[in-house]
Coordinates of C-alpha atoms and ligand atoms in Angstrom, one line a residue:
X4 CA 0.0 0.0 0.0
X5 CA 1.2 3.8 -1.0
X6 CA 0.9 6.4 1.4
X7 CA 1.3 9.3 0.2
X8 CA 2.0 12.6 2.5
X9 CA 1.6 15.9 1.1
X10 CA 2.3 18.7 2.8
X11 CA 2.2 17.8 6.6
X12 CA 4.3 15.4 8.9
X13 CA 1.3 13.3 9.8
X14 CA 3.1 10.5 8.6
X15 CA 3.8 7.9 11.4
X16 CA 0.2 8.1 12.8
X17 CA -1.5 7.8 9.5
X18 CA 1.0 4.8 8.8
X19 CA 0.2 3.5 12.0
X20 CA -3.6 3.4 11.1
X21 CA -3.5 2.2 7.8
X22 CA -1.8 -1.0 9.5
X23 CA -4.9 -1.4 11.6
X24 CA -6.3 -2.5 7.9
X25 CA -3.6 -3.7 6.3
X26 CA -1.8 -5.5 8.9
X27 CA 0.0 -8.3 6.7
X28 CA 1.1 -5.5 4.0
X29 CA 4.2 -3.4 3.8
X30 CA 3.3 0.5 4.0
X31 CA 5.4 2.6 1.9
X32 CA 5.5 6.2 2.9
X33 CA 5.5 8.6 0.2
X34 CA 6.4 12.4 0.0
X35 CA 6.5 13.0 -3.9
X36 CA 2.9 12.6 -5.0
X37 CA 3.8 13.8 -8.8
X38 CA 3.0 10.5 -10.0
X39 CA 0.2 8.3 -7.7
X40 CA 1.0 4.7 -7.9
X41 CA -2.0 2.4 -6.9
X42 CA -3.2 1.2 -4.4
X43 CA -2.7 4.3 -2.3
X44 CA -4.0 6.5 0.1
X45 CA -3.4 10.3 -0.6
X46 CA -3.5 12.5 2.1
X47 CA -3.1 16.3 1.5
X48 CA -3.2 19.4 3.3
X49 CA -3.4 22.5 1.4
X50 CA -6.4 25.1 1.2
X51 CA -8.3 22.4 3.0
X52 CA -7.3 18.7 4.2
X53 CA -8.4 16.1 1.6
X54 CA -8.1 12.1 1.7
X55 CA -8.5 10.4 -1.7
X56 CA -8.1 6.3 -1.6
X57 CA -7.8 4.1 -4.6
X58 CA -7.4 0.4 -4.3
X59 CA -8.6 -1.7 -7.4
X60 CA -12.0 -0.9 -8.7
X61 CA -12.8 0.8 -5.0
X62 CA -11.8 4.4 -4.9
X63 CA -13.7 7.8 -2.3
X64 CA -12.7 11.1 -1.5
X65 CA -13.4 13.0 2.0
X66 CA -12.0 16.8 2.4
X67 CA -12.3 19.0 5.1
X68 CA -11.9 22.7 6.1
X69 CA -8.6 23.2 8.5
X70 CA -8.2 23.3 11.9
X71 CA -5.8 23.7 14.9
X72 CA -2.7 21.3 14.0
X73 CA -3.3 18.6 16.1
X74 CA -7.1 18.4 15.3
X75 CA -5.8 18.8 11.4
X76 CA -3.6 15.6 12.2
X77 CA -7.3 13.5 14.1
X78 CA -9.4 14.6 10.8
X79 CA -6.8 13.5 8.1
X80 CA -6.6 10.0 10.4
X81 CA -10.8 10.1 10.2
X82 CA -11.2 10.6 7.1
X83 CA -8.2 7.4 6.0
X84 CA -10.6 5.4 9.0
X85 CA -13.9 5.7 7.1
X86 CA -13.0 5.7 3.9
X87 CA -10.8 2.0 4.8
X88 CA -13.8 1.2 7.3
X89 CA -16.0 1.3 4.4
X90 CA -13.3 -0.5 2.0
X91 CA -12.8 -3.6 4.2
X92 CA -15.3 -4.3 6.2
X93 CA -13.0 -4.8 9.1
X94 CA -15.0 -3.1 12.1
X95 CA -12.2 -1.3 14.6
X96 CA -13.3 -2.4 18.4
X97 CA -10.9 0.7 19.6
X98 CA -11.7 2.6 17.1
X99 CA -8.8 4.8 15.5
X100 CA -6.4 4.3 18.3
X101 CA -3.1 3.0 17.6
X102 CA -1.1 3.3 20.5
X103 CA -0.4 0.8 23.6
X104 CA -1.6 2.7 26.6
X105 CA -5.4 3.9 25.7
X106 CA -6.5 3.8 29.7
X107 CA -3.5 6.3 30.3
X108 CA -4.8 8.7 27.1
X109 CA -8.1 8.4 28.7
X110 CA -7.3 8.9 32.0
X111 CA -5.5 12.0 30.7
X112 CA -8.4 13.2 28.8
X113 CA -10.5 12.9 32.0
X114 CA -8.4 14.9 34.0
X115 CA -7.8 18.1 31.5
X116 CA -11.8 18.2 30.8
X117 CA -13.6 15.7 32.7
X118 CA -15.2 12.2 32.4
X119 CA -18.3 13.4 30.0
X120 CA -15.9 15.0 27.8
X121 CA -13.6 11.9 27.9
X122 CA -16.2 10.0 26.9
X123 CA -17.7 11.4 24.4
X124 CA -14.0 12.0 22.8
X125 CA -13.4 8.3 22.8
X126 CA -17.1 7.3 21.6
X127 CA -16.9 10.4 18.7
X128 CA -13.5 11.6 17.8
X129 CA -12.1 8.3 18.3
X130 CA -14.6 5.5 17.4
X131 CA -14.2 3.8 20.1
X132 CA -16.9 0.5 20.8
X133 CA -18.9 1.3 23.8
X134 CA -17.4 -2.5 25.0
X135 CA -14.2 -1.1 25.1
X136 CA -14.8 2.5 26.0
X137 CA -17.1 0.4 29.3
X138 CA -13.6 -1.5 29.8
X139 CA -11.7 1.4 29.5
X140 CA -12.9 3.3 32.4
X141 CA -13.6 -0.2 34.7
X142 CA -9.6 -0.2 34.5
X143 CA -9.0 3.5 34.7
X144 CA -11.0 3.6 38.1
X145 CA -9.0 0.9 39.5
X146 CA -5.2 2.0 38.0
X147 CA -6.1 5.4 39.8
X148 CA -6.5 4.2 43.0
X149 CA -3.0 2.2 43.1
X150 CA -1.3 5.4 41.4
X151 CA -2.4 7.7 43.9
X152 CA -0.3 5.4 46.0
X153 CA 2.4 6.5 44.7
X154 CA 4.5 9.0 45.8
X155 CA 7.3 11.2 44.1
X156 CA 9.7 9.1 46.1
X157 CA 8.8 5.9 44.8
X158 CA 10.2 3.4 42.6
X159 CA 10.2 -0.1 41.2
X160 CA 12.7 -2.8 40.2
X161 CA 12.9 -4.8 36.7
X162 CA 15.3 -7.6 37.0
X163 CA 15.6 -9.9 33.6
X164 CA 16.7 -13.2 33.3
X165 CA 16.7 -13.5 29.2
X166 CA 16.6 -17.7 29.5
X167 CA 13.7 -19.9 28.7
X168 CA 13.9 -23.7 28.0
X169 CA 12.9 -23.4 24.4
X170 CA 11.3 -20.5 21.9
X171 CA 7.9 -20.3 21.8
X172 CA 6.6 -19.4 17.8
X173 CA 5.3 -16.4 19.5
X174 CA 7.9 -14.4 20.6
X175 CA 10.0 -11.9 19.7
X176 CA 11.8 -11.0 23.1
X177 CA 15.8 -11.7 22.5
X178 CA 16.0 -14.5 24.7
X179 CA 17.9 -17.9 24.8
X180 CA 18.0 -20.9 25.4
X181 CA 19.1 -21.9 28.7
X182 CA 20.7 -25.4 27.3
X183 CA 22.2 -23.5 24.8
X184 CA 23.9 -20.9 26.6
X185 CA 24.5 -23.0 29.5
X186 CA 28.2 -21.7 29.7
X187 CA 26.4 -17.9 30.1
X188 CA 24.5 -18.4 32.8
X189 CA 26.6 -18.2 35.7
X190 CA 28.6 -15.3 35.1
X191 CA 25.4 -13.5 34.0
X192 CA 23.8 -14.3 37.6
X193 CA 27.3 -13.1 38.9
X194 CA 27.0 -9.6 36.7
X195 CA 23.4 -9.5 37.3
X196 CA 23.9 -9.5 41.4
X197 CA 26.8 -6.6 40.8
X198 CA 24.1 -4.9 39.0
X199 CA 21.6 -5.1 41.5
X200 CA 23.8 -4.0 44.2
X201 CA 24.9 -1.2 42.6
X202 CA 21.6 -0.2 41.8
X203 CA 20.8 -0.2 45.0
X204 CA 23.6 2.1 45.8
X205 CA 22.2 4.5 43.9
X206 CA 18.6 4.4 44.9
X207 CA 19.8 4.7 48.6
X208 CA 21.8 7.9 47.6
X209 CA 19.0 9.1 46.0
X210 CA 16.9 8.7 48.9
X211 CA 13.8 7.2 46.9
X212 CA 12.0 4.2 48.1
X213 CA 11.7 1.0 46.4
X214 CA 7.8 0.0 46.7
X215 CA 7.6 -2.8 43.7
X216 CA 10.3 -5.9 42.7
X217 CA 9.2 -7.9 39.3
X218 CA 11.7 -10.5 37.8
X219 CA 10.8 -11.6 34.5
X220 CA 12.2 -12.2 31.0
X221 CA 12.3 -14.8 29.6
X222 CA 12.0 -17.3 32.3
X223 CA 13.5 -16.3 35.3
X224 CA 13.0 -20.7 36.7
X225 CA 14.9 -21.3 33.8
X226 CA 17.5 -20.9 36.5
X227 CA 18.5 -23.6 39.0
X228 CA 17.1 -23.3 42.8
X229 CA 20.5 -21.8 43.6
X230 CA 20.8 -19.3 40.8
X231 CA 17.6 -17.9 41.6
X232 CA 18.2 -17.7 45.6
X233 CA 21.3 -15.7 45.0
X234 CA 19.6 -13.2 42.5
X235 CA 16.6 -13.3 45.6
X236 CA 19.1 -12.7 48.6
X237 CA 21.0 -10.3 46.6
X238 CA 17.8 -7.9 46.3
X239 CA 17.0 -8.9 50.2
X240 CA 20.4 -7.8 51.4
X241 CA 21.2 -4.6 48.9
X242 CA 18.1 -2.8 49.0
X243 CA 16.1 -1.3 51.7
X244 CA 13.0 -3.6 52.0
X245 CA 11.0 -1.8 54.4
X246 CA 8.8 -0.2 52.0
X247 CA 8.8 -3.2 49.0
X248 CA 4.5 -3.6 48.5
X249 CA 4.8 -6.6 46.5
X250 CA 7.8 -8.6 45.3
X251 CA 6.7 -10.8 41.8
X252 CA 8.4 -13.9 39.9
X253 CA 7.5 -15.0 36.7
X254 CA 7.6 -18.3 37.1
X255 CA 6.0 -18.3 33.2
X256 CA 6.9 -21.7 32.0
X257 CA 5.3 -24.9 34.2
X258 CA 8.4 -27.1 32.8
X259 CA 10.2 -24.9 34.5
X260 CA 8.6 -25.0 38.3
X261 CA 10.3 -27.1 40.8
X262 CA 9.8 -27.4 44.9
X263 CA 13.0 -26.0 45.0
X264 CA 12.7 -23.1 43.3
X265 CA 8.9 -22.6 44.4
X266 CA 10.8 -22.9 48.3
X267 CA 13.6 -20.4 47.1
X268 CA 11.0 -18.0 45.9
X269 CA 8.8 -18.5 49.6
X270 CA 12.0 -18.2 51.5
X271 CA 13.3 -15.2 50.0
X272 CA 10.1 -12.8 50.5
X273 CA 8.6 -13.6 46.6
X274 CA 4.4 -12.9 47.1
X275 CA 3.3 -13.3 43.8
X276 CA 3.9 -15.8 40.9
X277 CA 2.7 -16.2 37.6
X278 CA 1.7 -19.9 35.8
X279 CA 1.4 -19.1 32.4
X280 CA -0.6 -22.0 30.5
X281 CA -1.4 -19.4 27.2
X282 CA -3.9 -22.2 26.7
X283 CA -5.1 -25.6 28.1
X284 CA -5.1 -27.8 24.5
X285 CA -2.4 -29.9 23.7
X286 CA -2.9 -29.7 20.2
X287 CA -2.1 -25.7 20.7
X288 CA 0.4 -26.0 22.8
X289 CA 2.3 -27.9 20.3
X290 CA 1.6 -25.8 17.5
X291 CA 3.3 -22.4 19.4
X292 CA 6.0 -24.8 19.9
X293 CA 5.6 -24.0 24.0
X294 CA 7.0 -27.9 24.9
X295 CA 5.1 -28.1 28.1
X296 CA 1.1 -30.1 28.7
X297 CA -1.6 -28.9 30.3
X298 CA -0.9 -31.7 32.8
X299 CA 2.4 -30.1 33.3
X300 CA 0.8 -26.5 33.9
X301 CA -1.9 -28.5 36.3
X302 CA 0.8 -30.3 38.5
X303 CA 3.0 -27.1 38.7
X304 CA -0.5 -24.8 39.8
X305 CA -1.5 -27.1 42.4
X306 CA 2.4 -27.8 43.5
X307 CA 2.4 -23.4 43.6
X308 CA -0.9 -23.9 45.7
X309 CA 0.6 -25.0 48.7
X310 CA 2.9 -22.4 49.3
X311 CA 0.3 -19.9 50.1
X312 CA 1.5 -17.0 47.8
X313 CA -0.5 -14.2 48.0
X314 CA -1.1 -14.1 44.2
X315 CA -0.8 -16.6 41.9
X316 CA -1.3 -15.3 38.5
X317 CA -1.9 -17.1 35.0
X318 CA -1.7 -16.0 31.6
X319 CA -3.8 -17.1 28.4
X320 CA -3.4 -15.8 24.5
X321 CA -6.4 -15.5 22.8
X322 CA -6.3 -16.1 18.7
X323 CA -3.4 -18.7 18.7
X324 CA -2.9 -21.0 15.7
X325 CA -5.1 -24.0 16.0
X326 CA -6.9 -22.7 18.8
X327 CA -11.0 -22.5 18.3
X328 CA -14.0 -20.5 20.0
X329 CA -15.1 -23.4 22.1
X330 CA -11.1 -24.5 23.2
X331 CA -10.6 -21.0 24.1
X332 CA -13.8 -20.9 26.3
X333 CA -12.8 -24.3 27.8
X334 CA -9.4 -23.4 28.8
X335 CA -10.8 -19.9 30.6
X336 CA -13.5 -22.2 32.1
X337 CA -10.8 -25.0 33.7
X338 CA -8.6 -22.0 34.7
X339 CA -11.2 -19.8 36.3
X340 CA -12.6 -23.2 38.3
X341 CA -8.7 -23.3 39.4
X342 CA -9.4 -19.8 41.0
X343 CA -6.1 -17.9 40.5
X344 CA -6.0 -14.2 42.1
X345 CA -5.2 -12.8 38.3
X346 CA -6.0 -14.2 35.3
X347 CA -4.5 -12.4 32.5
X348 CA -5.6 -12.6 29.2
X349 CA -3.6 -12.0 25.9
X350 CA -4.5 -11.8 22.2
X351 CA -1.4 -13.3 20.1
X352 CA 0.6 -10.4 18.8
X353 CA 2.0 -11.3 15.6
X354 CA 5.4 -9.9 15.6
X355 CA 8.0 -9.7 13.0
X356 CA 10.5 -11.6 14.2
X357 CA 8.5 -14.4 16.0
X358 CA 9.1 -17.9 14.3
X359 CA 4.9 -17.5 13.8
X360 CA 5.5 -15.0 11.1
X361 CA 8.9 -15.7 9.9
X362 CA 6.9 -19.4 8.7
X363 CA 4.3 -17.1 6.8
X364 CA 1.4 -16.8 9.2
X365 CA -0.8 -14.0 8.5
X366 CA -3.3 -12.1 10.3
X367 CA -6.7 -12.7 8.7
X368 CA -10.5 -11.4 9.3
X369 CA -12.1 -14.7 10.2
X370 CA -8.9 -14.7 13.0
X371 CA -9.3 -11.4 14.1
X372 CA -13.6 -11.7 14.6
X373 CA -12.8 -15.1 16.3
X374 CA -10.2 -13.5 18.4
X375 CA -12.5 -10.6 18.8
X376 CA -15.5 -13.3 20.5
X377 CA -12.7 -14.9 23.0
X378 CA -12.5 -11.8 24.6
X379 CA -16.3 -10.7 24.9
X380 CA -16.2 -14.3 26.6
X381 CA -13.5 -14.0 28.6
X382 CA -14.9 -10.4 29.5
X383 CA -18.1 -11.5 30.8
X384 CA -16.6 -15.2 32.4
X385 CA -14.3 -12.9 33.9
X386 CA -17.1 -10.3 35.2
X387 CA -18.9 -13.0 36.9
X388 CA -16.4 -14.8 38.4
X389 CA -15.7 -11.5 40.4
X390 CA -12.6 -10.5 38.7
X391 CA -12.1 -7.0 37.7
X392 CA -9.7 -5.8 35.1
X393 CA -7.4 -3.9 36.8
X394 CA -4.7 -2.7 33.6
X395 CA -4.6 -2.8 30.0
X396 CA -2.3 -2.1 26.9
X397 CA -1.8 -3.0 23.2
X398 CA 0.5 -4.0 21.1
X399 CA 1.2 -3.4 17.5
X400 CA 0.3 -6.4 14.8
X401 CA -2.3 -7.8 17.6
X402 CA -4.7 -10.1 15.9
X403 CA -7.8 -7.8 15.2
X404 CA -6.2 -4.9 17.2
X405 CA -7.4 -5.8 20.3
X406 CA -6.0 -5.6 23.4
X407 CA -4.1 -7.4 26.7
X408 CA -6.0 -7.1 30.1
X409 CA -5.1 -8.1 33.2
X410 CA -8.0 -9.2 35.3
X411 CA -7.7 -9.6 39.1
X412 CA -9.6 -10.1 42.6
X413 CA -10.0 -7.0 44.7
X414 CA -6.7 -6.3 46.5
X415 CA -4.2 -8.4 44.6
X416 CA -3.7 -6.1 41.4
X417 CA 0.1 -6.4 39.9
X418 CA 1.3 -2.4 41.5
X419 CA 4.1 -2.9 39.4
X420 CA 1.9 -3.7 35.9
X421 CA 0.1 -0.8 36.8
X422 CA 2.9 2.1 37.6
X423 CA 4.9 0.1 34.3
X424 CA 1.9 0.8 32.3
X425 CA 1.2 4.3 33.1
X426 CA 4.7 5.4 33.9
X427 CA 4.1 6.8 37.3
X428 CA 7.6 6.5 38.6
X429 CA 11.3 5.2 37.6
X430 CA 11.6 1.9 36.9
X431 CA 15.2 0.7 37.7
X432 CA 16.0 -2.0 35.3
X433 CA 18.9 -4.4 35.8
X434 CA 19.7 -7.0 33.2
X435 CA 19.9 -8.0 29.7
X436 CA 17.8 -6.2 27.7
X437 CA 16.5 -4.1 31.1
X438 CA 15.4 -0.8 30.6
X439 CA 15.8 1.9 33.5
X440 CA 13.1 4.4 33.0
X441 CA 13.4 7.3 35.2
X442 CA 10.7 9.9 35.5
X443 CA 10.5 13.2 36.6
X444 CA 7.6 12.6 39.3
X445 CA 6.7 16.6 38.4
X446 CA 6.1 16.7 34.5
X447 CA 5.5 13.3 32.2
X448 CA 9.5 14.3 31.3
X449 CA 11.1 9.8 30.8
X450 CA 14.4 9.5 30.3
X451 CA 15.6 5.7 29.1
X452 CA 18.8 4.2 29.8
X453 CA 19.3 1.1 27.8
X454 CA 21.3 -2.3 28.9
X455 CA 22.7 -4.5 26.6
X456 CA 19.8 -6.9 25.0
X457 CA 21.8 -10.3 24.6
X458 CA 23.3 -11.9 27.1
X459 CA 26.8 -12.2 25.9
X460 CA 26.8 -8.6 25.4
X461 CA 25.4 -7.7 28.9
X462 CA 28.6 -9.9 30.0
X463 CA 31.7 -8.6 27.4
X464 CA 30.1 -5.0 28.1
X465 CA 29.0 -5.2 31.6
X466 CA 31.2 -1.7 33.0
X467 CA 30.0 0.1 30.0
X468 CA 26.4 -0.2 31.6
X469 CA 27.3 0.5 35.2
X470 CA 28.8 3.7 33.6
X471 CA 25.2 4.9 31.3
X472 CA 23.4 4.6 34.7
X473 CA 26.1 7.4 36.6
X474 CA 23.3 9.7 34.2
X475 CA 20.7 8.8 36.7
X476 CA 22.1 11.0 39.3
X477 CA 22.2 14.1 36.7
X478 CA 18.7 13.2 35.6
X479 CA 17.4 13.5 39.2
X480 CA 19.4 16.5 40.5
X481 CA 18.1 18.4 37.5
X482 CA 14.2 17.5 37.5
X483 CA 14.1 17.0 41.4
X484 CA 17.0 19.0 42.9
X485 CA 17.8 16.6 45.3
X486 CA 20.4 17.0 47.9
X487 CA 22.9 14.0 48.4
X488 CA 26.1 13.2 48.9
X489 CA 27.9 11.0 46.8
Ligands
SF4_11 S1 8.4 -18.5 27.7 FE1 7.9 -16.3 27.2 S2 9.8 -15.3 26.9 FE2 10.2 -17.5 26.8 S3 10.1 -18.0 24.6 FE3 8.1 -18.4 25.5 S4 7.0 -16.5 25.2 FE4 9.2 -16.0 24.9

């Protein structure tokens, strides 16, 4: 598909749009419209802004008198949405949205003019469902009570273990295989504990207070009992724990969980877990190439049981390969009768360097309306088995643009989902592939510092990290002019 651009830099949201349509296609953006080459999409501002769209026999125009910039930038987008609406068929749940956080857009939206005003810009600048824009707010109620938890001292800890036992066709995170790089893992726990001391170093001089812990990855049980305890009782002893709120483990993979590792998480002050199944059918299972059973994921859940965590949460992907209305519905059914305190629910995002799309897989309509039912299921199972969703995000190339939610039972939300998802304080990240996020508790001013993403380079380059984060301290005596000593 051709989009052209004439005239305005509207470029990368109007891209971003026309892949809501055209999500197996390759955009090309245009700035030269001398000579239109179909099919395209020409967008134009000049006396007045004008869309004109021809693919094959199918071709409309839409103009419009000009506005304020950004409003110029939402008409132009409109205008592509109807006309493409119109051309495919495909009907857009979240309307014209594109981007990851809509609670956090709404949220914002609410606080500048109110929640009518929200609303209505959701239900009739944005096209938003009334499902979604009822799901929407549901969430944003809930993420504002946690936030307003939050002080501008606080922050939260990312550690990453980038292992798993195998690659599931799904995924794109830079991770490895823990057989394979068996020769990286111990000096990367070894790096990774310097890291987190450190880290602590500087969150002590900074004065702030660590209220959130999450290890993920990858698989953080990919590691052995002992691995894992000495990442644990690094965090214990390094950082001041007084004020951690919740302290989470993905334990992700059931092939993974052991009694040992489930005792080394208890010991060491780990309150929540995760169990991800993605589904209960075999078939599916094998197909995403995740190399675990549902027995497996079973066994592990009830093992998890007896530990008394205080959450225990597990994950499912709606609209995986192979996977059907009524499997879908079983799987939610079997793991809400388990009665986990968060159930979160996925839709397969089909991204470009997953084995899924490498093979050829494409995201089709009959997909993306099946995908599009799981969800009102899981929605209303969901809603009746007293869970309430509790955050949500997207992610680009998600099978009929839908969305991720994670549901919970009152009191046991993720914090650290929620102040990830709407940014509400640093994030310290240690790690391959880790990102430390820090923001300025008085503006939405983030500043990134970015770790090394595979885990050989995170070893060979290990100083050069410890040196990027020394811009931490300069980030927060300008933005907070803090007093320390160092
Ligand atoms: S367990 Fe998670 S991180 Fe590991 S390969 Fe599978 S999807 Fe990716």
């Amino acid at each position: 598909m051709n989009l052209y651009i004439q005239n305005h830099k509207f470029h990368y949201e109007l891209e971003n749009l026309t892949r809501l349509f055209y999500p197996n296609e390759k955009i090309t953006v245009i700035k030269d419209a001398a000579d239109l080459k179909e099919p395209y999409i020409n967008t134009v501002i000049d006396d007045k802004l004008k869309v004109e769209v021809k693919i094959g026999d199918f071709s409309r125009t839409l103009s419009s008198g000009l506005s304020a910039e950004a409003e110029n930038e939402r008409i132009l987008c409109e205008m592509v949405y109807k006309i493409l609406c119109e051309k495919t068929g495909v009907i857009q749940l979240w309307g014209m949205i594109t981007g990851v956080r809509p609670v956090k857009l709404y949220r914002s939206l609410k606080k500048e003019n109110g929640e009518a005003y929200a609303d209505d810009y959701f239900k009739n600048k944005l096209f938003v469902s009334d499902n979604k824009l009822n799901l929407t707010k549901v969430t944003e109620k809930i993420e504002k009570k946690i936030i307003d938890t939050s002080s501008e001292k606080s922050c939260s800890l990312y550690i990453g273990i980038p292992f798993c036992p195998s690659r599931c066709k799904y995924c794109s995170f830079v991770q490895a295989s823990i057989e394979r790089c068996k020769h990286l893992v111990e000096p990367y726990v070894d790096l990774l504990c310097r890291e987190l001391k450190e880290t602590a170093g500087i969150i002590s001089k900074l004065n702030l207070k660590l209220e959130s812990v999450y290890m993920g990855g990858g698989t953080p049980t990919s590691l052995s009992a002992e691995q894992l305890s000495m990442i644990l009782k690094t965090v214990n002893s390094s950082f001041d724990t007084k004020n951690i709120r919740e302290f989470t483990v993905e334990a992700g993979r059931p092939d993974t969980i052991t009694e040992a590792k489930l005792i080394s998480l208890k010991e060491n002050n780990v309150d929540r877990i995760s169990i991800n199944p993605q589904t209960l059918n075999d078939e599916v299972l094998k197909e995403i190439g995740r190399k675990h059973t549902t027995a497996q994921t079973l066994a592990s859940y009830e093992l998890a049981s007896k530990f008394g965590f205080k959450c225990v949460n597990m994950d499912l992907i709606a609209g995986l390969p192979g996977d059907t209305y009524s499997s879908f519905k079983n799987t939610l059914d079997r793991v809400c009768k388990l009665n986990p305190e968060c159930v979160t629910v996925h839709t397969l995002s089909m991204k470009r360097s997953s084995a899924l799309t490498q093979d050829g897989t494409q995201i089709n309509k009959e997909d993306s309306e099946r995908a599009a039912k799981m969800l009102e299921y899981a929605e209303k199972k969901l809603f009746e088995d007293e869970y309430l969703p509790y955050y949500l995000y997207r992610q680009s190339r998600m099978v009929g643009n839908l969305e991720n939610t994670g549901w919970s039972k009152s009191g046991v939300e993720s914090l650290y989902n929620i102040f990830v998802m709407d940014e509400t304080h640093t994030i310290f990240g240690c790690g391959a592939g880790a990102v430390t996020k820090l923001k300025d508790p008085h503006s939405n001013y983030l500043k990134r510092i970015f770790n090394f993403k595979y885990p050989y380079e995170y070893i060979d380059r290990f100083n050069e990290q410890l040196e990027r984060k020394e811009e931490i301290y300069s980030f927060y005596s300008k933005c907070l002019n803090y007093r320390f000593s160092r």
